[in-house]
Tab-separated table of C-alpha atoms in Angstrom:
chain	number	residue	atom	x	y	z
M	998	MET	CA	-97.773	-12.360	-16.389
M	999	LEU	CA	-94.241	-12.547	-18.138
M	1000	PHE	CA	-93.174	-14.315	-14.683
M	1001	HIS	CA	-95.333	-17.182	-15.656
M	1002	TYR	CA	-94.514	-16.716	-19.514
M	1003	ALA	CA	-90.747	-17.822	-18.650
M	1004	LEU	CA	-91.515	-21.276	-18.132
M	1005	VAL	CA	-93.359	-21.959	-21.331
M	1006	ASP	CA	-91.781	-19.411	-23.759
M	1007	ASP	CA	-90.121	-22.422	-25.739
M	1008	LEU	CA	-93.802	-23.614	-26.235
M	1009	ILE	CA	-95.871	-20.749	-27.295
M	1010	THR	CA	-95.221	-17.098	-28.100
M	1011	LYS	CA	-95.909	-14.495	-25.736
M	1012	GLU	CA	-98.804	-13.316	-27.704
M	1013	GLU	CA	-100.369	-16.636	-27.260
M	1014	PHE	CA	-99.575	-16.765	-23.588
M	1015	GLU	CA	-101.438	-13.578	-23.071
M	1016	GLN	CA	-104.239	-14.528	-24.761
M	1017	ARG	CA	-104.831	-17.993	-23.268
M	1018	VAL	CA	-104.559	-15.904	-19.668
M	1019	GLU	CA	-107.349	-13.687	-20.733
M	1020	LYS	CA	-109.724	-16.476	-22.032
M	1021	LYS	CA	-109.069	-18.310	-18.765
M	1022	ILE	CA	-110.061	-15.275	-16.779
M	1023	ASP	CA	-113.150	-15.137	-18.922
M	1024	GLU	CA	-114.116	-18.759	-18.442
M	1025	CYS	CA	-113.849	-18.429	-14.774
M	1026	GLY	CA	-116.208	-15.331	-14.517
M	1027	ASP	CA	-113.562	-13.217	-13.266
M	1028	LEU	CA	-113.183	-15.190	-10.036
M	1029	VAL	CA	-109.366	-15.869	-10.538
M	1030	ASP	CA	-106.539	-12.897	-10.589
M	1031	GLU	CA	-104.125	-12.733	-13.689
M	1032	PRO	CA	-101.433	-14.639	-11.614
M	1033	THR	CA	-103.568	-17.785	-10.816
M	1034	ALA	CA	-104.570	-17.733	-14.298
M	1035	ALA	CA	-101.467	-17.979	-15.591
M	1036	MET	CA	-100.354	-20.693	-13.528
M	1037	MET	CA	-103.418	-22.566	-14.863
M	1038	VAL	CA	-102.410	-22.136	-18.623
M	1039	VAL	CA	-98.735	-22.953	-17.623
M	1040	GLY	CA	-100.187	-26.202	-15.563
M	1041	GLU	CA	-102.247	-27.206	-18.869
M	1042	LEU	CA	-98.724	-26.513	-21.244
M	1043	GLY	CA	-97.372	-29.592	-18.919
M	1044	ARG	CA	-95.116	-27.343	-16.722
M	1045	GLU	CA	-96.804	-27.266	-13.245
M	1046	HIS	CA	-95.064	-26.546	-9.979
M	1047	VAL	CA	-92.835	-29.497	-8.366
M	1048	LYS	CA	-92.276	-30.003	-4.422
M	1049	ILE	CA	-88.568	-29.457	-3.574
M	1050	LYS	CA	-87.743	-33.181	-3.816
M	1051	GLY	CA	-88.777	-32.939	-7.421
M	1052	LEU	CA	-86.105	-30.957	-8.318
M	1053	SER	CA	-83.393	-33.587	-8.458
M	1054	ALA	CA	-85.270	-34.284	-11.633
M	1055	LYS	CA	-83.469	-33.972	-15.149
M	1056	SER	CA	-85.756	-31.151	-16.332
M	1057	SER	CA	-83.963	-28.011	-17.710
M	1058	LEU	CA	-86.676	-25.696	-15.938
M	1059	PHE	CA	-88.578	-25.588	-12.521
M	1060	SER	CA	-91.299	-24.066	-10.959
M	1061	PHE	CA	-91.925	-24.385	-7.100
M	1062	PHE	CA	-93.006	-22.723	-4.039
M	1063	GLY	CA	-90.335	-22.300	-0.922
M	1064	LYS	CA	-90.725	-21.071	2.403
M	1065	VAL	CA	-87.461	-19.184	3.116
M	1066	VAL	CA	-85.770	-20.858	5.832
M	1067	ASP	CA	-82.218	-18.635	5.645
M	1068	LYS	CA	-80.449	-16.091	3.644
M	1069	THR	CA	-77.193	-14.729	3.053
M	1070	GLU	CA	-76.916	-10.789	2.287
M	1071	PRO	CA	-75.502	-10.039	-1.257
M	1072	LYS	CA	-71.814	-10.210	-1.549
M	1073	GLU	CA	-69.676	-8.593	-4.496
M	1074	PHE	CA	-66.700	-10.827	-6.135
M	1075	ASP	CA	-64.422	-10.054	-9.336
M	1076	ARG	CA	-65.324	-12.041	-12.069
M	1077	ALA	CA	-62.848	-13.846	-14.411
M	1078	ASP	CA	-62.936	-10.671	-17.003
M	1079	GLY	CA	-62.324	-8.324	-14.018
M	1080	GLU	CA	-66.103	-7.118	-14.075
M	1081	LYS	CA	-67.822	-6.961	-10.812
M	1082	GLY	CA	-70.429	-9.144	-9.846
M	1083	TRP	CA	-72.885	-9.971	-7.058
M	1084	VAL	CA	-74.224	-12.819	-5.450
M	1085	ALA	CA	-76.675	-14.202	-2.969
M	1086	THR	CA	-78.148	-17.261	-1.615
M	1087	LEU	CA	-81.607	-18.430	-0.062
M	1088	LEU	CA	-82.565	-21.466	1.460
M	1089	LEU	CA	-85.979	-22.736	0.983
M	1090	GLY	CA	-88.195	-25.080	2.193
M	1091	ASP	CA	-91.387	-27.236	1.881
M	1092	GLU	CA	-92.727	-30.623	3.372
M	1093	THR	CA	-90.236	-32.536	1.197
M	1094	GLY	CA	-87.181	-30.843	2.198
M	1095	THR	CA	-84.813	-28.039	1.427
M	1096	THR	CA	-82.688	-26.286	-1.505
M	1097	ARG	CA	-80.397	-23.586	-1.752
M	1098	VAL	CA	-81.544	-20.509	-4.416
M	1099	VAL	CA	-78.656	-18.637	-6.077
M	1100	LEU	CA	-79.387	-15.180	-6.969
M	1101	TRP	CA	-76.746	-13.912	-9.626
M	1102	ASP	CA	-76.085	-10.027	-10.235
M	1103	GLU	CA	-79.264	-7.486	-9.928
M	1104	LYS	CA	-81.544	-10.653	-8.754
M	1105	ALA	CA	-79.244	-10.698	-5.712
M	1106	GLY	CA	-80.926	-7.343	-4.179
M	1107	ALA	CA	-84.029	-9.563	-3.778
M	1108	ALA	CA	-82.130	-11.128	-0.707
M	1109	LEU	CA	-82.463	-7.703	0.952
M	1110	ASP	CA	-86.076	-7.544	0.535
M	1111	VAL	CA	-86.901	-11.317	1.742
M	1112	THR	CA	-87.384	-12.272	5.578
M	1113	ALA	CA	-86.978	-16.017	7.034
M	1114	GLY	CA	-91.251	-17.397	6.809
M	1115	GLU	CA	-92.009	-15.889	3.831
M	1116	VAL	CA	-93.074	-17.920	0.629
M	1117	LEU	CA	-91.622	-17.467	-2.428
M	1118	GLU	CA	-92.509	-19.238	-6.028
M	1119	VAL	CA	-89.356	-19.730	-8.197
M	1120	ILE	CA	-88.762	-20.455	-11.584
M	1121	GLY	CA	-85.205	-21.537	-11.848
M	1122	ARG	CA	-82.644	-24.332	-13.639
M	1123	HIS	CA	-79.775	-26.220	-12.097
M	1124	PRO	CA	-76.298	-25.041	-12.801
M	1125	GLY	CA	-74.935	-27.750	-14.909
M	1126	LYS	CA	-75.520	-31.513	-13.428
M	1127	ASN	CA	-75.081	-30.042	-9.450
M	1128	THR	CA	-79.083	-31.017	-8.905
M	1129	ARG	CA	-78.595	-29.574	-4.890
M	1130	GLU	CA	-78.684	-26.108	-6.550
M	1131	ILE	CA	-81.034	-23.821	-8.196
M	1132	TYR	CA	-80.302	-20.786	-10.000
M	1133	ALA	CA	-83.121	-18.498	-9.946
M	1134	LEU	CA	-84.329	-16.886	-13.173
M	1135	ALA	CA	-87.171	-15.484	-11.803
M	1136	LEU	CA	-89.000	-15.293	-8.057
M	1137	ARG	CA	-91.844	-13.451	-6.437
M	1138	LYS	CA	-93.639	-13.353	-2.846
M	1139	VAL	CA	-96.989	-15.590	-2.697
M	1140	SER	CA	-99.623	-15.740	-0.172
M	1141	ILE	CA	-99.885	-19.253	0.501
M	1142	GLU	CA	-98.947	-21.354	3.767
M	1143	ILE	CA	-96.173	-24.091	3.986
M	1144	ASN	CA	-95.304	-25.895	7.022
M	1145	ILE	CA	-91.950	-27.858	7.139
M	1146	PRO	CA	-91.718	-30.722	9.324
M	1147	GLN	CA	-88.771	-30.977	11.700
M	1148	GLY	CA	-86.014	-32.913	10.279
M	1149	LYS	CA	-87.162	-31.649	6.656
M	1150	ASN	CA	-84.693	-28.482	6.814
M	1151	GLY	CA	-81.366	-29.811	6.676
M	1152	ASN	CA	-79.075	-27.825	8.622
M	1153	GLY	CA	-81.680	-24.986	8.954
M	1154	SER	CA	-78.873	-22.378	7.887
M	1155	LEU	CA	-76.754	-20.998	5.321
M	1156	SER	CA	-73.945	-19.917	7.782
M	1157	ASN	CA	-70.293	-21.392	7.387
M	1158	GLU	CA	-69.434	-20.023	10.893
M	1159	PRO	CA	-67.922	-22.615	13.346
M	1160	VAL	CA	-70.308	-24.163	15.645
M	1161	ASP	CA	-70.099	-26.517	18.765
M	1162	LEU	CA	-71.310	-30.257	18.775
M	1163	ASP	CA	-72.152	-32.877	21.046
M	1164	VAL	CA	-71.876	-36.312	19.349
M	1165	LEU	CA	-71.343	-39.735	19.420
M	1166	LEU	CA	-68.369	-41.164	17.340
M	1167	VAL	CA	-69.427	-43.811	15.128
M	1168	PHE	CA	-66.590	-44.548	13.179
M	1169	ARG	CA	-63.185	-43.151	12.490
M	1170	GLY	CA	-60.841	-43.743	9.384
M	1171	GLU	CA	-57.147	-44.009	9.319
M	1172	PRO	CA	-54.888	-41.184	8.310
M	1173	ARG	CA	-55.278	-40.422	4.477
M	1174	SER	CA	-52.630	-38.462	2.390
M	1175	TYR	CA	-53.740	-35.455	0.247
M	1176	THR	CA	-51.992	-32.927	-2.103
M	1177	ARG	CA	-52.565	-29.348	-1.896
M	1178	ARG	CA	-53.245	-26.865	-4.608
M	1179	ASP	CA	-49.902	-25.717	-4.109
M	1180	GLY	CA	-48.332	-29.371	-4.313
M	1181	SER	CA	-47.555	-29.800	-0.786
M	1182	THR	CA	-48.869	-32.895	1.086
M	1183	GLY	CA	-50.644	-33.334	4.337
M	1184	GLU	CA	-52.969	-35.827	6.114
M	1185	MET	CA	-56.844	-35.984	7.066
M	1186	VAL	CA	-59.281	-38.608	8.914
M	1187	GLU	CA	-62.650	-38.847	7.789
M	1188	ALA	CA	-65.340	-39.878	10.504
M	1189	LEU	CA	-68.964	-40.429	10.797
M	1190	VAL	CA	-70.919	-38.845	14.075
M	1191	ALA	CA	-74.203	-38.722	15.555
M	1192	ASP	CA	-76.628	-36.999	17.781
M	1193	ALA	CA	-80.495	-36.332	17.912
M	1194	ALA	CA	-80.895	-35.313	14.296
M	1195	GLY	CA	-79.357	-37.788	13.016
M	1196	THR	CA	-75.545	-38.644	11.289
M	1197	ALA	CA	-73.080	-36.278	9.847
M	1198	ARG	CA	-69.739	-36.408	8.252
M	1199	LEU	CA	-67.283	-34.939	9.725
M	1200	VAL	CA	-63.475	-34.393	7.858
M	1201	ALA	CA	-60.630	-33.874	10.472
M	1202	TRP	CA	-57.838	-31.593	8.308
M	1203	ALA	CA	-55.656	-31.999	11.693
M	1204	PRO	CA	-55.701	-35.970	12.161
M	1205	GLU	CA	-54.394	-35.888	15.749
M	1206	LEU	CA	-57.808	-34.512	16.846
M	1207	LEU	CA	-59.651	-37.315	16.376
M	1208	LEU	CA	-56.645	-40.007	16.853
M	1209	ALA	CA	-56.928	-40.259	20.742
M	1210	VAL	CA	-60.323	-40.809	20.630
M	1211	SER	CA	-62.415	-44.484	20.070
M	1212	PRO	CA	-65.435	-45.169	17.887
M	1213	GLY	CA	-68.358	-45.550	20.821
M	1214	SER	CA	-67.031	-42.102	22.373
M	1215	CYS	CA	-69.161	-39.206	23.135
M	1216	LEU	CA	-67.626	-36.079	22.566
M	1217	HIS	CA	-67.646	-32.547	22.779
M	1218	ILE	CA	-66.426	-30.510	19.518
M	1219	THR	CA	-65.556	-26.855	19.236
M	1220	GLY	CA	-65.007	-25.120	16.195
M	1221	ALA	CA	-66.685	-27.314	13.393
M	1222	LYS	CA	-66.901	-25.486	10.367
M	1223	PRO	CA	-70.196	-26.397	8.547
M	1224	ASN	CA	-70.037	-27.861	4.857
M	1225	GLN	CA	-73.141	-26.608	2.898
M	1226	ARG	CA	-72.600	-28.402	-0.213
M	1227	ASP	CA	-72.495	-31.707	0.806
M	1228	GLU	CA	-75.540	-33.930	0.636
M	1229	GLY	CA	-76.662	-34.228	4.456
M	1230	ARG	CA	-74.465	-32.477	7.584
M	1231	SER	CA	-71.199	-32.459	7.035
M	1232	TYR	CA	-68.601	-30.681	9.343
M	1233	SER	CA	-64.638	-30.015	8.767
M	1234	LEU	CA	-62.139	-29.397	11.608
M	1235	ASP	CA	-58.923	-27.713	11.377
M	1236	GLU	CA	-55.937	-26.422	14.034
M	1237	LYS	CA	-58.633	-24.320	15.512
M	1238	SER	CA	-60.977	-26.994	16.504
M	1239	THR	CA	-61.045	-29.069	19.839
M	1240	VAL	CA	-62.466	-32.446	20.497
M	1241	VAL	CA	-62.627	-33.525	24.199
M	1242	PRO	CA	-64.231	-36.546	25.794
M	1243	ALA	CA	-67.865	-35.978	27.586
M	1244	ASP	CA	-69.689	-37.782	29.728
M	1245	LEU	CA	-73.160	-37.730	27.834
M	1246	GLU	CA	-75.935	-40.617	26.585
M	1247	ILE	CA	-75.971	-40.407	23.098
M	1248	SER	CA	-77.648	-42.856	20.842
M	1249	VAL	CA	-78.085	-42.838	17.237
M	1250	PRO	CA	-81.705	-42.460	15.843
M	1251	PHE	CA	-82.454	-45.215	13.524
M	1252	THR	CA	-85.275	-44.896	10.956
M	1253	PRO	CA	-87.646	-47.934	10.758
M	1254	PRO	CA	-87.240	-49.664	7.192
M	1255	GLY	CA	-90.774	-48.868	6.351
M	1256	SER	CA	-90.525	-45.063	7.207
M	1257	VAL	CA	-87.487	-44.363	4.912
M	1258	GLY	CA	-88.459	-41.775	2.093
M	1259	ASP	CA	-87.664	-41.351	-1.253
M	1260	GLN	CA	-84.703	-38.709	-0.818
M	1261	GLY	CA	-82.556	-38.073	2.025
M	1262	ILE	CA	-80.115	-39.427	4.456
M	1263	TYR	CA	-81.274	-41.940	6.883
M	1264	SER	CA	-79.421	-44.700	9.422
M	1265	VAL	CA	-81.336	-48.174	9.722
M	1266	THR	CA	-81.012	-51.322	11.298
M	1267	GLY	CA	-82.646	-54.873	11.074
M	1268	GLU	CA	-82.018	-58.666	10.242
M	1269	VAL	CA	-80.639	-59.477	6.629
M	1270	LYS	CA	-83.592	-61.092	4.612
M	1271	GLN	CA	-82.055	-62.023	1.397
M	1272	VAL	CA	-78.244	-61.321	0.314
M	1273	GLN	CA	-76.798	-61.423	-3.184
M	1274	GLN	CA	-73.247	-62.287	-4.305
M	1275	PRO	CA	-71.033	-58.865	-4.669
M	1276	ARG	CA	-70.696	-58.070	-8.724
M	1277	SER	CA	-67.531	-56.030	-9.602
M	1278	PHE	CA	-67.273	-53.211	-11.794
M	1279	THR	CA	-64.944	-50.705	-12.971
M	1280	THR	CA	-65.475	-47.243	-11.951
M	1281	ARG	CA	-64.797	-43.972	-14.311
M	1282	ASN	CA	-61.822	-43.640	-13.324
M	1283	GLY	CA	-60.351	-46.940	-14.116
M	1284	ALA	CA	-60.408	-48.618	-10.581
M	1285	PRO	CA	-61.884	-51.690	-9.687
M	1286	SER	CA	-64.962	-51.723	-7.244
M	1287	TRP	CA	-67.886	-53.789	-6.218
M	1288	VAL	CA	-71.694	-53.711	-5.471
M	1289	LYS	CA	-74.043	-56.046	-3.796
M	1290	ASN	CA	-78.031	-55.902	-2.710
M	1291	ILE	CA	-79.312	-57.154	-0.059
M	1292	VAL	CA	-82.543	-56.935	1.870
M	1293	ILE	CA	-83.319	-56.325	5.456
M	1294	THR	CA	-86.181	-56.149	7.627
M	1295	ASP	CA	-87.317	-55.403	10.786
M	1296	GLY	CA	-90.155	-57.885	11.044
M	1297	SER	CA	-92.976	-55.907	9.532
M	1298	ASP	CA	-91.400	-53.684	6.687
M	1299	ASN	CA	-88.348	-54.712	4.200
M	1300	LEU	CA	-86.054	-52.343	2.848
M	1301	ASN	CA	-83.620	-52.884	-0.458
M	1302	VAL	CA	-80.127	-51.977	0.325
M	1303	VAL	CA	-77.562	-51.198	-1.985
M	1304	LEU	CA	-73.714	-51.828	-0.888
M	1305	TRP	CA	-71.339	-49.804	-2.747
M	1306	GLY	CA	-67.348	-50.424	-2.607
M	1307	ASP	CA	-65.641	-51.949	0.133
M	1308	HIS	CA	-69.345	-52.204	2.245
M	1309	ALA	CA	-70.306	-55.276	-0.554
M	1310	LEU	CA	-67.470	-57.196	0.606
M	1311	VAL	CA	-68.762	-57.461	4.592
M	1312	PRO	CA	-69.648	-61.159	4.522
M	1313	LEU	CA	-73.312	-61.222	5.557
M	1314	ALA	CA	-75.900	-64.339	5.460
M	1315	THR	CA	-79.690	-64.277	5.789
M	1316	GLY	CA	-80.716	-63.918	9.582
M	1317	ASP	CA	-77.740	-61.473	10.546
M	1318	LYS	CA	-78.053	-58.438	12.375
M	1319	ILE	CA	-76.968	-55.337	10.084
M	1320	GLU	CA	-76.480	-51.559	10.840
M	1321	VAL	CA	-76.311	-49.058	8.256
M	1322	PHE	CA	-75.213	-45.528	8.763
M	1323	HIS	CA	-75.731	-42.270	6.766
M	1324	ALA	CA	-77.150	-43.920	3.771
M	1325	THR	CA	-78.767	-41.941	0.537
M	1326	ALA	CA	-82.454	-42.491	-0.431
M	1327	LYS	CA	-83.870	-42.656	-3.801
M	1328	PRO	CA	-86.265	-44.245	-6.080
M	1329	GLY	CA	-85.625	-47.756	-7.273
M	1330	ARG	CA	-85.963	-48.743	-10.753
M	1331	PHE	CA	-89.225	-50.470	-9.926
M	1332	GLY	CA	-90.673	-47.701	-7.973
M	1333	ASN	CA	-89.483	-48.822	-4.710
M	1334	ILE	CA	-87.179	-47.312	-2.126
M	1335	GLU	CA	-83.512	-47.940	-2.375
M	1336	LEU	CA	-80.952	-47.065	0.401
M	1337	ALA	CA	-77.491	-46.857	-1.201
M	1338	ALA	CA	-74.174	-46.982	1.227
M	1339	GLY	CA	-71.312	-45.770	-0.481
M	1340	ARG	CA	-68.623	-42.984	0.405
M	1341	GLY	CA	-69.503	-41.914	3.633
M	1342	SER	CA	-71.447	-44.344	4.822
M	1343	VAL	CA	-70.943	-47.162	7.485
M	1344	VAL	CA	-72.251	-50.666	7.425
M	1345	ARG	CA	-71.323	-53.033	10.132
M	1346	VAL	CA	-72.566	-56.044	11.995
M	1347	PRO	CA	-73.152	-55.255	15.779
M	1348	ASN	CA	-72.049	-57.053	18.892
M	1349	GLU	CA	-69.036	-59.076	17.203
M	1350	ARG	CA	-65.823	-59.296	19.193
M	1351	ALA	CA	-63.021	-60.066	17.292
M	1352	ARG	CA	-60.241	-62.851	18.606
M	1353	PRO	CA	-57.733	-64.581	16.513
M	1354	ILE	CA	-58.102	-67.864	14.756
M	1355	VAL	CA	-56.356	-70.168	12.679
M	1356	PHE	CA	-58.744	-72.693	10.832
M	1357	SER	CA	-58.667	-75.326	7.597
M	1358	GLY	CA	-61.558	-76.394	6.139
M	1359	THR	CA	-63.440	-76.423	2.488
M	1360	ILE	CA	-64.844	-74.037	0.417
M	1361	ILE	CA	-68.715	-74.207	-0.081
M	1362	PRO	CA	-70.875	-71.506	-1.600
M	1363	GLY	CA	-74.011	-70.488	0.052
M	1364	PRO	CA	-77.036	-68.197	-0.961
M	1365	GLY	CA	-75.359	-65.030	-1.362
M	1366	CYS	CA	-71.974	-65.827	0.519
M	1367	THR	CA	-69.187	-68.114	0.750
M	1368	PHE	CA	-68.540	-70.856	3.561
M	1369	ILE	CA	-65.340	-72.421	5.145
M	1370	ASP	CA	-66.242	-75.641	6.463
M	1371	ASN	CA	-64.329	-78.510	8.702
M	1372	GLY	CA	-67.256	-80.975	9.045
M	1373	SER	CA	-68.059	-78.912	12.682
M	1374	GLU	CA	-67.722	-75.652	12.331
M	1375	ARG	CA	-68.683	-73.167	9.643
M	1376	TYR	CA	-67.720	-69.664	8.989
M	1377	LEU	CA	-68.746	-67.070	6.730
M	1378	ILE	CA	-65.206	-66.299	4.595
M	1379	ASP	CA	-64.343	-63.126	1.552
M	1380	ALA	CA	-62.436	-65.414	-0.534
M	1381	ASP	CA	-62.828	-66.268	-4.019
M	1382	PHE	CA	-61.903	-69.595	-4.268
M	1383	PRO	CA	-63.795	-72.720	-6.237
M	1384	ALA	CA	-66.079	-74.648	-4.107
M	1385	GLY	CA	-64.292	-77.558	-2.878
M	1386	THR	CA	-61.176	-75.942	-2.506
M	1387	GLU	CA	-58.976	-76.879	0.752
M	1388	LEU	CA	-57.595	-73.936	2.794
M	1389	GLN	CA	-56.148	-73.078	5.813
M	1390	VAL	CA	-56.918	-69.420	6.924
M	1391	THR	CA	-55.121	-67.109	9.441
M	1392	GLY	CA	-57.066	-64.156	10.418
M	1393	THR	CA	-59.832	-62.107	12.827
M	1394	VAL	CA	-63.347	-64.118	13.479
M	1395	ARG	CA	-65.721	-61.867	14.637
M	1396	GLY	CA	-69.038	-63.372	14.955
M	1397	SER	CA	-69.829	-66.200	12.597
M	1398	ARG	CA	-67.214	-64.409	10.071
M	1399	ILE	CA	-63.173	-64.822	9.427
M	1400	LEU	CA	-61.476	-61.887	8.189
M	1401	PRO	CA	-58.530	-63.261	6.526
M	1402	GLU	CA	-55.287	-61.789	6.910
M	1403	GLU	CA	-53.386	-65.184	5.213
M	1404	ILE	CA	-54.921	-67.932	3.304
M	1405	VAL	CA	-52.978	-71.008	2.124
M	1406	PRO	CA	-54.244	-73.985	0.060
M	1407	VAL	CA	-54.136	-77.206	1.542
M	1408	ALA	CA	-53.494	-80.360	-0.374
M	1409	ILE	CA	-56.263	-82.904	-0.337
M	1410	THR	CA	-54.650	-86.340	1.258
M	1411	PRO	CA	-56.465	-89.979	1.873
M	1412	GLU	CA	-55.689	-88.692	5.464
M	1413	THR	CA	-57.610	-85.006	5.261
M	1414	VAL	CA	-60.345	-86.772	3.670
M	1415	THR	CA	-60.742	-89.460	6.265
M	1416	ALA	CA	-60.389	-86.926	9.059
M	1417	HIS	CA	-63.195	-84.873	7.547
M	1418	ILE	CA	-65.371	-87.914	7.359
M	1419	ALA	CA	-64.797	-88.972	10.646
M	1420	THR	CA	-65.610	-85.385	12.160
M	1421	LEU	CA	-68.668	-85.530	9.971
M	1422	LYS	CA	-69.813	-88.742	11.326
M	1423	ASN	CA	-69.120	-87.660	15.210
M	1424	ALA	CA	-71.052	-84.485	14.508
M	1425	LEU	CA	-74.164	-86.691	13.058
M	1426	ASP	CA	-73.900	-89.250	15.869
M	1427	GLU	CA	-74.168	-85.923	18.351
């Protein structure tokens, strides 16, 4: 009874809780046991059990059921004050996902008494603003069934031991400098890979491992260390890792827009149905950034997608084919589902071959996009110029888009106006 009272000890006294439980047993004619009656009282007080996906809410306390997927043994550590402490972690799952449950000190010993497949009832809270872990306040074994669908158990392991991967390299960034704790500097490369289980982030602390391979290649990787604290799958590589090309056929498992849930990591593809202009904003650290909302469709279902940062600056128009990799799903403000593509995501327009171009034309605004038009040809362009501005653009063209490297304003003269009118007349005559 004390187990369930912990959920409502801020609402009623212990004595009142016990009285309500005894009354509930009497009302049910002794057909329920004490734990069941206690759960019923807790529910009447508004503190019902939630599914694991509901643990992302901002409640101060949660109660839920979860099947043991994996566990770590209790580990001793030194506290800042010199005292010894113990910690163990459980990976619990249900049909909606998985969560890490951390057991501190005397509760850590419970990890020795549970095995994979058992179901636990847990009362816990988030550690600060971290919604990916639960600190257990109380837990106990229960006799209920939980079935975890394939793909809902995350990595399915708490192990940090290096693993081997056979993957498709979806994206590889450029080397980036970072500063270590000791003040020295180094370089790293971020990438995105995929296999039959979906996409995963990859960070190479030894950049040369990935610089010799190109996106679209299939790779055999050894010594990839899982990062359990990232949302979704994530691995890191170091000097002990190896990366070699592999003769494999691996494709990205895309999720249909209508099958995207309100939580998790997804990759989707479809046609752009609606697109808004990117909006600028200032991040918490004072840096400028952008956001753009689009709607994609597969012909049957629509999906709202929010593009953040540089992804928001990818020129898009209705009818474009788009691929979004490793994006995070969440409930939207109006009850719909949104897929957010930000840091760690990849957004691309497939089947576009790049070629150099020098193009002169007039800036024309479109629905959520900007065109440059010379009267016979028109390209999308990411450029912030008033409508009617005459420009000469040097850059790269991919399909219907120009990626500018240099933009030079062109003075409007009677000759250029006459030439544009003549070009437009010829196009209309044809």
